[in-house]
CSV table of C-alpha atoms and ligand atoms in Angstrom, one decimal:
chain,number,residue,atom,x,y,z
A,1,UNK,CA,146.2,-28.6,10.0
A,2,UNK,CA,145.0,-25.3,11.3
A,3,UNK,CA,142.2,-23.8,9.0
A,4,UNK,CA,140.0,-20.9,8.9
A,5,UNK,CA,137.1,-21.1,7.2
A,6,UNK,CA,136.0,-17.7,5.7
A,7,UNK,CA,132.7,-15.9,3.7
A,8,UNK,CA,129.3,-14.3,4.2
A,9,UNK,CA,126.6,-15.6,6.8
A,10,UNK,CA,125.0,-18.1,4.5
A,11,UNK,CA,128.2,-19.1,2.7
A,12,UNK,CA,127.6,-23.0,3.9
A,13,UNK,CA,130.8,-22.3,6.3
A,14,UNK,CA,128.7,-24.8,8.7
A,15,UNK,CA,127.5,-27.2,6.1
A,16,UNK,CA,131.3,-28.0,4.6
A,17,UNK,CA,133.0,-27.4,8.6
A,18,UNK,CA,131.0,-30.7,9.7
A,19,UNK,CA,132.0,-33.1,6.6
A,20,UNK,CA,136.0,-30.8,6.7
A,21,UNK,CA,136.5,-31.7,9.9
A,22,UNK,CA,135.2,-35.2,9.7
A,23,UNK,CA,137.2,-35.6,6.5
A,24,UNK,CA,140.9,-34.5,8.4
A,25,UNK,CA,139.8,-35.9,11.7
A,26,UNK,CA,140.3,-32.3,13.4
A,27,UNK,CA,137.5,-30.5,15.5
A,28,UNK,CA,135.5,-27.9,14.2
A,29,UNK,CA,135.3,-25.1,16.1
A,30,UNK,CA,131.9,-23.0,15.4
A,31,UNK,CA,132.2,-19.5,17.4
A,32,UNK,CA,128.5,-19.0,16.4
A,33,UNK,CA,127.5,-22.4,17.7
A,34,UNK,CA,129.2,-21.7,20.5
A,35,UNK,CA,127.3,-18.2,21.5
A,36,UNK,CA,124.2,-19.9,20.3
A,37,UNK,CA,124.8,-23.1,23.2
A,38,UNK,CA,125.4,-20.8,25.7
A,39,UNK,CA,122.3,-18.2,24.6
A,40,UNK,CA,120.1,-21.8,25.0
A,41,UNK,CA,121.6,-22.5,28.4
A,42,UNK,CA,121.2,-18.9,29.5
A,43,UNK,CA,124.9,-18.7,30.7
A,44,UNK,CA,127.3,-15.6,31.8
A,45,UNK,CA,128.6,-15.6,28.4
A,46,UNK,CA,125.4,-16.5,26.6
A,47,UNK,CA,123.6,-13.7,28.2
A,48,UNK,CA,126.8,-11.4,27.2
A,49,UNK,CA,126.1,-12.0,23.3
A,50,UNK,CA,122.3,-12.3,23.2
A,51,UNK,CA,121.7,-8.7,22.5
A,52,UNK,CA,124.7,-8.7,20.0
A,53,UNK,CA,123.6,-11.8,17.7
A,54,UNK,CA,119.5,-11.1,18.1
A,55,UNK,CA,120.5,-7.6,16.1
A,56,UNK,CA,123.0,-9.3,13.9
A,57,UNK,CA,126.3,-7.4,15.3
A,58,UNK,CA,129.4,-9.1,16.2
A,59,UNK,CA,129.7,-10.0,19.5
A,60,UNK,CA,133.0,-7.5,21.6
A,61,UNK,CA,136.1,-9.1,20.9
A,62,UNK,CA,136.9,-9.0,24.6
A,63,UNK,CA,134.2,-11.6,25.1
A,64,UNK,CA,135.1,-13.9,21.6
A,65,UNK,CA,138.2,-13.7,21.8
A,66,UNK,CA,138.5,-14.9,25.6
A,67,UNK,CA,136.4,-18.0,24.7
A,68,UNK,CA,138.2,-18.4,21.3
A,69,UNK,CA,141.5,-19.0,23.7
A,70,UNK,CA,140.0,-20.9,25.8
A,71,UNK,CA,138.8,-23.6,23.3
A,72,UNK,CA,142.0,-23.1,21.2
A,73,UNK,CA,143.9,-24.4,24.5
A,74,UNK,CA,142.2,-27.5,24.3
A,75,UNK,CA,143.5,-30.8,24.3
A,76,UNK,CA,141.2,-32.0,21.3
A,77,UNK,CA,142.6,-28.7,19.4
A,78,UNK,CA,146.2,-29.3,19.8
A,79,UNK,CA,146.9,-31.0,16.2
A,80,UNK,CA,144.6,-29.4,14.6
A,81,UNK,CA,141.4,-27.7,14.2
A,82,UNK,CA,139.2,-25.8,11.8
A,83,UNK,CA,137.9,-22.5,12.4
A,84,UNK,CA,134.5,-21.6,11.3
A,85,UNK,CA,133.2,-18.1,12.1
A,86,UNK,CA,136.6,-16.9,13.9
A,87,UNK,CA,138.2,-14.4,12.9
A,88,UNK,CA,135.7,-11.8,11.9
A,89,UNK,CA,137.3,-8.9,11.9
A,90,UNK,CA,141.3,-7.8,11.6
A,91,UNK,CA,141.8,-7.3,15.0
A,92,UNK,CA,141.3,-11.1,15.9
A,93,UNK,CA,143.0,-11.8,13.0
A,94,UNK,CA,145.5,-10.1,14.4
A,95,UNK,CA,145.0,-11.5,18.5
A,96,UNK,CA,144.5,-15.4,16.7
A,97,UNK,CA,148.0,-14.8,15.0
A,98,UNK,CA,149.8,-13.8,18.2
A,99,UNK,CA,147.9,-16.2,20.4
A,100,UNK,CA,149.4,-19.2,17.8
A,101,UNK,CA,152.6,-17.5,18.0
A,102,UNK,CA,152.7,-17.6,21.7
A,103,UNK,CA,152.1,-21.7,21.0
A,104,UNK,CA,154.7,-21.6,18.6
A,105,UNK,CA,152.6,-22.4,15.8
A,106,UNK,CA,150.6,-20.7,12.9
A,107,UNK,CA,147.2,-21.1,10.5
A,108,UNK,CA,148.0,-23.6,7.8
A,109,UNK,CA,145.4,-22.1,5.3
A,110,UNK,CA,142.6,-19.9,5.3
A,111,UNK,CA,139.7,-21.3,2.6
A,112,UNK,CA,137.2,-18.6,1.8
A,113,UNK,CA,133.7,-19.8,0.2
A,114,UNK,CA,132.9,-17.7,-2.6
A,115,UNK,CA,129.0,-16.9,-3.2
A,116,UNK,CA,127.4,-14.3,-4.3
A,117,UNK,CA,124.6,-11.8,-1.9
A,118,UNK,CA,121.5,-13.5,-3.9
A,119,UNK,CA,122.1,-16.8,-3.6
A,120,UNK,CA,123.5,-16.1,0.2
A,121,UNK,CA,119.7,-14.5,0.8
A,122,UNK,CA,118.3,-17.7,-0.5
A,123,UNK,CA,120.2,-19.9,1.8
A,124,UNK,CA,119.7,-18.2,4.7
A,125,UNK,CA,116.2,-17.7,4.4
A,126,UNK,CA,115.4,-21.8,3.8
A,127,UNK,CA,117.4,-22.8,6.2
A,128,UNK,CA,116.5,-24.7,9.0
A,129,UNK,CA,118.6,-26.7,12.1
A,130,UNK,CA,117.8,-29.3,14.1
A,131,UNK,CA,117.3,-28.4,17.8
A,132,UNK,CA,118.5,-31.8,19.1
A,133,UNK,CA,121.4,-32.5,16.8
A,134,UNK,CA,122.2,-29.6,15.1
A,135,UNK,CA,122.3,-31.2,11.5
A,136,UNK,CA,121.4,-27.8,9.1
A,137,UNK,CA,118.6,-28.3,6.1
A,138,UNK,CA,117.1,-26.5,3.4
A,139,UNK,CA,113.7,-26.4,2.9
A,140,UNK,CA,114.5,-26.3,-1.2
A,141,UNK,CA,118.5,-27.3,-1.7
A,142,UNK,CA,118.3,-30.0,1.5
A,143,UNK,CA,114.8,-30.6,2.5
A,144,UNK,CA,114.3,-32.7,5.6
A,145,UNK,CA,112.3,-36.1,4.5
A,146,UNK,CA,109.4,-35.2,6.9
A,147,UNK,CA,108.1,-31.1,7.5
A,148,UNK,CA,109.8,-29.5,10.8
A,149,UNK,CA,111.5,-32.9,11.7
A,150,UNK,CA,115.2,-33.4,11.2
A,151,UNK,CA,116.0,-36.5,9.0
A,152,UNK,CA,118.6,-38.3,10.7
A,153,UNK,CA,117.6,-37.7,14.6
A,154,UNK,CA,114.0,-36.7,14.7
A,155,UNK,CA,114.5,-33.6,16.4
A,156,UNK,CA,112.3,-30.8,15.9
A,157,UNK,CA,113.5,-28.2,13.2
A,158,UNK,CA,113.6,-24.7,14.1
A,159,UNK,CA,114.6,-21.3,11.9
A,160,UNK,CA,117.5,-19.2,13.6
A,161,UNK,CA,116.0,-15.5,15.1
A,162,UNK,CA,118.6,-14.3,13.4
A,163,UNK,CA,117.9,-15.7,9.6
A,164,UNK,CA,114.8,-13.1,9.8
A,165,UNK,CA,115.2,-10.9,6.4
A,166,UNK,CA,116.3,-7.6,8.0
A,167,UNK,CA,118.8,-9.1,10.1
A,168,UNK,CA,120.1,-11.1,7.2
A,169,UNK,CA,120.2,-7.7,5.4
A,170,UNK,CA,121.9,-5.9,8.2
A,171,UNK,CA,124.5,-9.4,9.2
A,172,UNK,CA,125.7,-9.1,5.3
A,173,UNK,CA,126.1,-5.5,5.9
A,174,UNK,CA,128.6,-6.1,9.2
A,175,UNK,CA,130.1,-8.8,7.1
A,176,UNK,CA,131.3,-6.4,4.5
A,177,UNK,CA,132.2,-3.3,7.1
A,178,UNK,CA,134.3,-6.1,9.6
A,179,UNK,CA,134.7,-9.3,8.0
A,180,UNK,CA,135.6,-8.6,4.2
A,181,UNK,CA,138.8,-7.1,5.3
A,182,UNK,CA,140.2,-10.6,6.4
A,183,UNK,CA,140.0,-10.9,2.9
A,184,UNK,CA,143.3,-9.0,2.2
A,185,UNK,CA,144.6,-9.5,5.0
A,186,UNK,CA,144.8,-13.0,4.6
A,187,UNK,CA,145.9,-12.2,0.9
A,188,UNK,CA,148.6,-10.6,2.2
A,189,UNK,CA,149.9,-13.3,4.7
A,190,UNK,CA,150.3,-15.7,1.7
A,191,UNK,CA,147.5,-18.1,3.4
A,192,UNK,CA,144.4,-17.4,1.3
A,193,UNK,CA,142.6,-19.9,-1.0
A,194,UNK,CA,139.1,-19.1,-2.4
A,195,UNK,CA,136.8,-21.5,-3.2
A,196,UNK,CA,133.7,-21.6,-5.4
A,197,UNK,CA,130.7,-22.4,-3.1
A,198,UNK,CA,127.9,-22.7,-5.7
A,199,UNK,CA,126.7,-25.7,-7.0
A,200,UNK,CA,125.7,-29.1,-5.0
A,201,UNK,CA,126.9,-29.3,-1.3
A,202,UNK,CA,128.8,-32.8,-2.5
A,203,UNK,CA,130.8,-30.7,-5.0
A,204,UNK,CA,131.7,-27.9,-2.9
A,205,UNK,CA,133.1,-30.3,-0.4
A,206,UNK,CA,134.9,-31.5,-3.3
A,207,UNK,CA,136.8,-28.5,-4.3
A,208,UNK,CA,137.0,-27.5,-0.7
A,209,UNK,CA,139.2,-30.9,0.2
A,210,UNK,CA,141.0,-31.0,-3.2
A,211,UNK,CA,142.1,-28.0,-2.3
A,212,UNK,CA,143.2,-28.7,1.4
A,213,UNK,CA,144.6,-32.6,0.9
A,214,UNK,CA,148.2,-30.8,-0.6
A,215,UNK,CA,148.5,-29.0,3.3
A,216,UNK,CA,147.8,-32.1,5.0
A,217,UNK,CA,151.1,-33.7,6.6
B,301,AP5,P1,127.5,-17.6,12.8
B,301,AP5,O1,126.7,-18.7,13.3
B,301,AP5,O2,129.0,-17.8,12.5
B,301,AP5,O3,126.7,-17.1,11.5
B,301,AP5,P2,127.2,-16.6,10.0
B,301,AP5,O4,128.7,-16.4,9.8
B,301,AP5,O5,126.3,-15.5,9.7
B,301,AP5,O6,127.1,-17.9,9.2
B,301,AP5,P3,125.8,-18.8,9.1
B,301,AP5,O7,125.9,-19.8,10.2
B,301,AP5,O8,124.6,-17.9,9.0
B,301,AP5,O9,126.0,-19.4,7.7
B,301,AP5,P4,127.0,-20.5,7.2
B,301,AP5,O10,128.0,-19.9,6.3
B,301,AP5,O11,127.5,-21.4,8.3
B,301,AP5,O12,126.0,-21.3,6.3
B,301,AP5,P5,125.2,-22.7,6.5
B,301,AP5,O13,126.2,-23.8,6.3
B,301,AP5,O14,124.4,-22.7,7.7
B,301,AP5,O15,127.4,-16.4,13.7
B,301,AP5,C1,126.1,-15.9,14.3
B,301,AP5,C2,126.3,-14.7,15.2
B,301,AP5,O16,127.2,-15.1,16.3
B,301,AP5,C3,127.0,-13.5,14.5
B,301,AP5,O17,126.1,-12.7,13.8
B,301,AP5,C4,127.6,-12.8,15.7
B,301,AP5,O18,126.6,-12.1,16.5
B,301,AP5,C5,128.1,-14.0,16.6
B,301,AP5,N1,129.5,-14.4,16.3
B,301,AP5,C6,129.9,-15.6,15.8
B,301,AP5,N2,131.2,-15.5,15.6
B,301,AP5,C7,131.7,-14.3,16.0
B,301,AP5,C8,132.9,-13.7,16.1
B,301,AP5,N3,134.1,-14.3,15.7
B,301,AP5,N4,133.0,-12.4,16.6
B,301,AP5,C9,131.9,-11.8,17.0
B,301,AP5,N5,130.7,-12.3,16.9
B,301,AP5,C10,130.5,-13.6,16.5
B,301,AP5,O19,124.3,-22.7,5.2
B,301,AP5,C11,123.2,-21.8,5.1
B,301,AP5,C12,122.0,-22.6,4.4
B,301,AP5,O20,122.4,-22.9,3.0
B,301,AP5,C13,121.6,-23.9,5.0
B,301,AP5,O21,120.2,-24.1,5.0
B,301,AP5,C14,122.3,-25.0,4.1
B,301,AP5,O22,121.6,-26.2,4.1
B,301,AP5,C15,122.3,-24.2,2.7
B,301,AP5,N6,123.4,-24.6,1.9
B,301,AP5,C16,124.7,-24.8,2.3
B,301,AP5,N7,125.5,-25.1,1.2
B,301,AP5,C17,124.7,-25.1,0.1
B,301,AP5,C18,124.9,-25.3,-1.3
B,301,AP5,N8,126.1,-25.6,-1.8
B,301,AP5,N9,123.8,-25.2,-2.1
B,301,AP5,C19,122.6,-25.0,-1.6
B,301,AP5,N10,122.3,-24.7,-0.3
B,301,AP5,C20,123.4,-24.8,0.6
């Protein structure tokens, strides 16, 4: 199956991706955690997007898109693989179609996560991720067993630079300018299921596989 997994920063795109992916035995493929590697390492492309994600912009397709095609080409990605955070705008919508074209194949399904802009604030500002395994908490819906110390590796817990409130505000702006679009466009393709995302993390993954399990072959 090849999914994309669509809605605002704060949605839980990561939080379903890991138990998604797991569940259909396909990788997940996290543009942001990606970026965010490479920012750590202080690569080429890491210092190409640093400005980009510290302000809360997209990152230039040129650069995205390149890496996106490179990890799509993949041998781990060839039977499958679920999008999370790519596409973000129409035109690599557009570049992701042709590129699976080009491969002679095409997206399966594209699941967005419905929530509204409150409850996305909330999220974003509670969250926390572990440095050493990247496992995401909450402090209030998910709260790690022990203060600033992930629960299932002991790594130290750290908030994102970019879950600080005016770049929240200013990401959910970008979100509806570039990303919202995808929303019709994938309408229009004949690909797009929305989910409801509120609720109980166990429940969302719920409705999210319910609704994928009919696309798996
Ligand atoms: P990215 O990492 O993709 O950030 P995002 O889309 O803003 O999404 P988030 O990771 O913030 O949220 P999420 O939906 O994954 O929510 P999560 O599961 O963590 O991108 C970061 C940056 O990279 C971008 O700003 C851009 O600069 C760059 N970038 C990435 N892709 C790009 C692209 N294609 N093109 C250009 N630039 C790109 O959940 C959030 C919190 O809520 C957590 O604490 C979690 O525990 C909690 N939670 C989750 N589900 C629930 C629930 N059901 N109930 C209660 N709490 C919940």
């Amino acid at each position: 199956m090849r999914i994309v997994l669509v809605g605002p920063p704060g949605a839980g795109k990561g939080t379903q991706a890991q138990f998604i992916a797991s569940e259909l035995t396909i990788p997940r493929i996290s543009t942001g955690d990606i970026f965010r590697y490479n920012v750590t390492h202080n690569t080429e492309l890491g210092r190409k997007a640093r400005e980009f994600m510290e302000r809360g912009d997209l990152v230039p397709d040129e650069v995205t898109i390149a890496m996106v095609r490179d990890r799509l080409a993949e041998d781990d990605a060839q039977d499958g693989f679920l999008l999370d955070g790519f596409p973000r705008n129409v035109p690599q919508a557009e570049t992701l179609k042709k590129m699976l074209a080009e491969w002679e194949t095409r997206l399966t399904i594209v699941l967005e996560l419905v929530v509204d802009e409150d409850e996305v604030v909330r999220r974003l500002s509670g969250r926390r991720t572990c440095r050493r395994c990247e496992r995401v908490w909450h402090l209030l819906y998910d709260p790690p067993p022990r203060d600033g110390i992930c629960g299932d590796c002991g790594g130290e817990l750290f908030q994102r630079d970019d879950d600080s409130e005016d770049t929240v505000r200013h990401r959910l702006e970008v979100y509806q300018d570039q990303t919202a679009p995808l929303i019709a466009f994938y309408a229009d393709e004949g690909i797009l299921v929305g989910i409801d995302a509120t609720g109980p993390v166990e429940d969302v993954t719920s409705r999210a596989l319910a609704t994928l399990r009919p696309y798996v072959r």
